[in-house]
PDB file of C-alpha atoms in Angstrom:
ATOM      1  CA  UNK U  13     -38.721  54.024  15.757  1.00 67.00           C
ATOM      2  CA  UNK U  14     -35.581  53.078  17.725  1.00 65.00           C
ATOM      3  CA  UNK U  15     -37.458  50.191  19.355  1.00 63.00           C
ATOM      4  CA  UNK U  16     -38.520  48.927  15.937  1.00 60.00           C
ATOM      5  CA  UNK U  17     -34.942  49.041  14.572  1.00 59.00           C
ATOM      6  CA  UNK U  18     -33.583  47.347  17.699  1.00 64.00           C
ATOM      7  CA  UNK U  19     -36.227  44.618  17.522  1.00 59.00           C
ATOM      8  CA  UNK U  20     -35.600  44.079  13.795  1.00 64.00           C
ATOM      9  CA  UNK U  21     -31.833  43.845  14.352  1.00 66.00           C
ATOM     10  CA  UNK U  22     -32.233  41.343  17.204  1.00 61.00           C
ATOM     11  CA  UNK U  23     -34.599  39.248  15.126  1.00 63.00           C
ATOM     12  CA  UNK U  24     -32.168  39.181  12.184  1.00 64.00           C
ATOM     13  CA  UNK U  25     -29.245  38.209  14.419  1.00 64.00           C
ATOM     14  CA  UNK U  26     -31.141  35.425  16.202  1.00 58.00           C
ATOM     15  CA  UNK U  27     -32.366  33.961  12.912  1.00 53.00           C
ATOM     16  CA  UNK U  28     -28.845  33.715  11.490  1.00 52.00           C
ATOM     17  CA  UNK U  29     -27.605  32.106  14.715  1.00 52.00           C
ATOM     18  CA  UNK U  30     -30.018  29.238  14.112  1.00 54.00           C
ATOM     19  CA  UNK U  31     -28.926  28.757  10.506  1.00 55.00           C
ATOM     20  CA  UNK U  32     -26.830  25.791   9.426  1.00 54.00           C
ATOM     21  CA  UNK U  33     -26.637  22.924   6.993  1.00 51.00           C
ATOM     22  CA  UNK U  34     -29.557  20.573   7.308  1.00 54.00           C
ATOM     23  CA  UNK U  35     -28.925  18.014   4.603  1.00 54.00           C
ATOM     24  CA  UNK U  36     -30.621  14.667   4.331  1.00 55.00           C
ATOM     25  CA  UNK U  37     -27.428  12.781   5.208  1.00 57.00           C
ATOM     26  CA  UNK U  38     -26.388  14.511   8.415  1.00 55.00           C
ATOM     27  CA  UNK U  39     -26.178  11.351  10.513  1.00 58.00           C
ATOM     28  CA  UNK U  40     -22.674  10.324  11.574  1.00 61.00           C
ATOM     29  CA  UNK U  41     -21.342   7.167   9.955  1.00 65.00           C
ATOM     30  CA  UNK U  42     -21.884   4.109  12.134  1.00 81.00           C
ATOM     31  CA  UNK U  43     -18.804   2.196  13.185  1.00 85.00           C
ATOM     32  CA  UNK U  44     -18.329  -1.230  11.641  1.00 93.00           C
ATOM     33  CA  UNK U  45     -17.591  -4.057  14.059  1.00 96.00           C
ATOM     34  CA  UNK U  46     -16.034  -6.845  11.989  1.00 98.00           C
ATOM     35  CA  UNK U  47     -13.102  -7.129   9.633  1.00 98.00           C
ATOM     36  CA  UNK U  48     -15.420  -8.486   6.921  1.00 98.00           C
ATOM     37  CA  UNK U  49     -17.487  -5.276   7.147  1.00 97.00           C
ATOM     38  CA  UNK U  50     -14.371  -3.076   7.279  1.00 97.00           C
ATOM     39  CA  UNK U  51     -13.002  -4.560   4.048  1.00 96.00           C
ATOM     40  CA  UNK U  52     -16.194  -3.457   2.235  1.00 95.00           C
ATOM     41  CA  UNK U  53     -16.609  -0.099   3.999  1.00 95.00           C
ATOM     42  CA  UNK U  54     -15.970   3.314   2.482  1.00 95.00           C
ATOM     43  CA  UNK U  55     -12.837   5.388   3.131  1.00 95.00           C
ATOM     44  CA  UNK U  56     -12.720   6.894   6.651  1.00 96.00           C
ATOM     45  CA  UNK U  57     -15.597   4.775   7.983  1.00 97.00           C
ATOM     46  CA  UNK U  58     -15.176   4.481  11.769  1.00 98.00           C
ATOM     47  CA  UNK U  59     -14.326   1.004  13.061  1.00 98.00           C
ATOM     48  CA  UNK U  60     -14.445  -0.664  16.458  1.00 98.00           C
ATOM     49  CA  UNK U  61     -12.919  -4.121  16.112  1.00 98.00           C
ATOM     50  CA  UNK U  62     -12.215  -6.730  18.789  1.00 98.00           C
ATOM     51  CA  UNK U  63      -9.645  -9.449  18.229  1.00 98.00           C
ATOM     52  CA  UNK U  64      -5.896 -10.084  18.376  1.00 98.00           C
ATOM     53  CA  UNK U  65      -2.761  -8.757  16.756  1.00 98.00           C
ATOM     54  CA  UNK U  66      -1.242 -11.852  15.166  1.00 98.00           C
ATOM     55  CA  UNK U  67       2.082 -10.498  13.934  1.00 97.00           C
ATOM     56  CA  UNK U  68       4.155  -7.412  13.219  1.00 97.00           C
ATOM     57  CA  UNK U  69       4.826  -6.511   9.565  1.00 97.00           C
ATOM     58  CA  UNK U  70       7.097  -3.511  10.151  1.00 96.00           C
ATOM     59  CA  UNK U  71       7.592  -0.772  12.754  1.00 95.00           C
ATOM     60  CA  UNK U  72       3.975   0.455  12.773  1.00 96.00           C
ATOM     61  CA  UNK U  73       2.086  -2.129  10.675  1.00 98.00           C
ATOM     62  CA  UNK U  74       0.536  -5.295  12.094  1.00 98.00           C
ATOM     63  CA  UNK U  75      -1.910  -8.038  11.136  1.00 98.00           C
ATOM     64  CA  UNK U  76      -5.110  -8.025  13.189  1.00 99.00           C
ATOM     65  CA  UNK U  77      -7.556 -10.946  13.305  1.00 98.00           C
ATOM     66  CA  UNK U  78     -11.139 -11.411  14.440  1.00 98.00           C
ATOM     67  CA  UNK U  79     -13.673 -14.199  13.835  1.00 98.00           C
ATOM     68  CA  UNK U  80     -14.425 -12.872  10.315  1.00 98.00           C
ATOM     69  CA  UNK U  81     -10.931 -12.463   8.903  1.00 98.00           C
ATOM     70  CA  UNK U  82      -7.592 -10.683   9.006  1.00 98.00           C
ATOM     71  CA  UNK U  83      -6.608  -7.126   8.048  1.00 98.00           C
ATOM     72  CA  UNK U  84      -3.517  -4.929   8.120  1.00 98.00           C
ATOM     73  CA  UNK U  85      -3.560  -2.174  10.746  1.00 98.00           C
ATOM     74  CA  UNK U  86      -1.382   0.932  10.979  1.00 98.00           C
ATOM     75  CA  UNK U  87      -0.728   1.877  14.613  1.00 98.00           C
ATOM     76  CA  UNK U  88       0.868   5.198  15.582  1.00 92.00           C
ATOM     77  CA  UNK U  89       2.782   5.403  18.869  1.00 95.00           C
ATOM     78  CA  UNK U  90       0.062   7.343  20.734  1.00 96.00           C
ATOM     79  CA  UNK U  91      -2.533   4.605  20.049  1.00 97.00           C
ATOM     80  CA  UNK U  92      -0.726   2.103  22.292  1.00 97.00           C
ATOM     81  CA  UNK U  93      -1.405   4.255  25.397  1.00 96.00           C
ATOM     82  CA  UNK U  94       1.619   2.747  27.189  1.00 95.00           C
ATOM     83  CA  UNK U  95       0.165  -0.773  27.011  1.00 96.00           C
ATOM     84  CA  UNK U  96       2.182  -3.901  26.254  1.00 95.00           C
ATOM     85  CA  UNK U  97       0.170  -6.097  23.893  1.00 96.00           C
ATOM     86  CA  UNK U  98       0.963  -9.704  22.961  1.00 96.00           C
ATOM     87  CA  UNK U  99      -0.729 -11.971  20.383  1.00 97.00           C
ATOM     88  CA  UNK U 100      -2.564 -13.669  23.285  1.00 97.00           C
ATOM     89  CA  UNK U 101      -4.188 -10.402  24.413  1.00 98.00           C
ATOM     90  CA  UNK U 102      -7.757  -9.724  23.283  1.00 98.00           C
ATOM     91  CA  UNK U 103      -7.958  -6.043  22.324  1.00 98.00           C
ATOM     92  CA  UNK U 104     -10.399  -3.551  20.855  1.00 98.00           C
ATOM     93  CA  UNK U 105      -9.095  -1.140  18.253  1.00 98.00           C
ATOM     94  CA  UNK U 106     -10.733   2.162  17.341  1.00 98.00           C
ATOM     95  CA  UNK U 107      -9.894   3.810  14.053  1.00 98.00           C
ATOM     96  CA  UNK U 108     -10.900   4.409  10.444  1.00 98.00           C
ATOM     97  CA  UNK U 109     -10.899   2.424   7.223  1.00 98.00           C
ATOM     98  CA  UNK U 110      -8.123   3.277   4.765  1.00 97.00           C
ATOM     99  CA  UNK U 111      -9.200   2.150   1.282  1.00 93.00           C
ATOM    100  CA  UNK U 112      -5.984   2.013  -0.733  1.00 83.00           C
ATOM    101  CA  UNK U 113      -6.415   2.046  -4.501  1.00 80.00           C
ATOM    102  CA  UNK U 114      -3.174   0.041  -4.789  1.00 82.00           C
ATOM    103  CA  UNK U 115      -4.257  -2.842  -2.561  1.00 86.00           C
ATOM    104  CA  UNK U 116      -6.671  -4.135   0.065  1.00 92.00           C
ATOM    105  CA  UNK U 117      -8.233  -1.992   2.786  1.00 95.00           C
ATOM    106  CA  UNK U 118      -6.403  -1.417   6.050  1.00 97.00           C
ATOM    107  CA  UNK U 119      -7.214   0.295   9.343  1.00 98.00           C
ATOM    108  CA  UNK U 120      -5.628   3.486  10.682  1.00 98.00           C
ATOM    109  CA  UNK U 121      -5.757   2.895  14.440  1.00 98.00           C
ATOM    110  CA  UNK U 122      -6.404   5.828  16.774  1.00 98.00           C
ATOM    111  CA  UNK U 123      -6.648   3.900  20.050  1.00 98.00           C
ATOM    112  CA  UNK U 124      -6.133   0.402  21.448  1.00 98.00           C
ATOM    113  CA  UNK U 125      -7.904  -0.925  24.528  1.00 97.00           C
ATOM    114  CA  UNK U 126      -6.829  -4.158  26.205  1.00 96.00           C
ATOM    115  CA  UNK U 127      -9.774  -6.395  27.163  1.00 91.00           C
TER     116      UNK U 127
END
């Protein structure tokens, strides 16, 4: 009887360890690669964009340009990774789309990589 209870308990525990959400939309969102795509993307869509910062708007906001357009980016201090970037430098930015109901989309930048 003890073996049966032990086996039943182990079976119940192992079954619950395998449980989890298995919805139809469990794929991670794919990163968009152009500004044109980013402007149409949903809030928090990952982005990987390559281009140039064209000018500074204020302390942490800049205009970023690629072959498909221009978009405002918001860059926190940690994203620079101690790199000095000029408008001539080709860079890749990694971040997420910020769809503002008050205006056009922008990008919240998590990391910048100089090319």
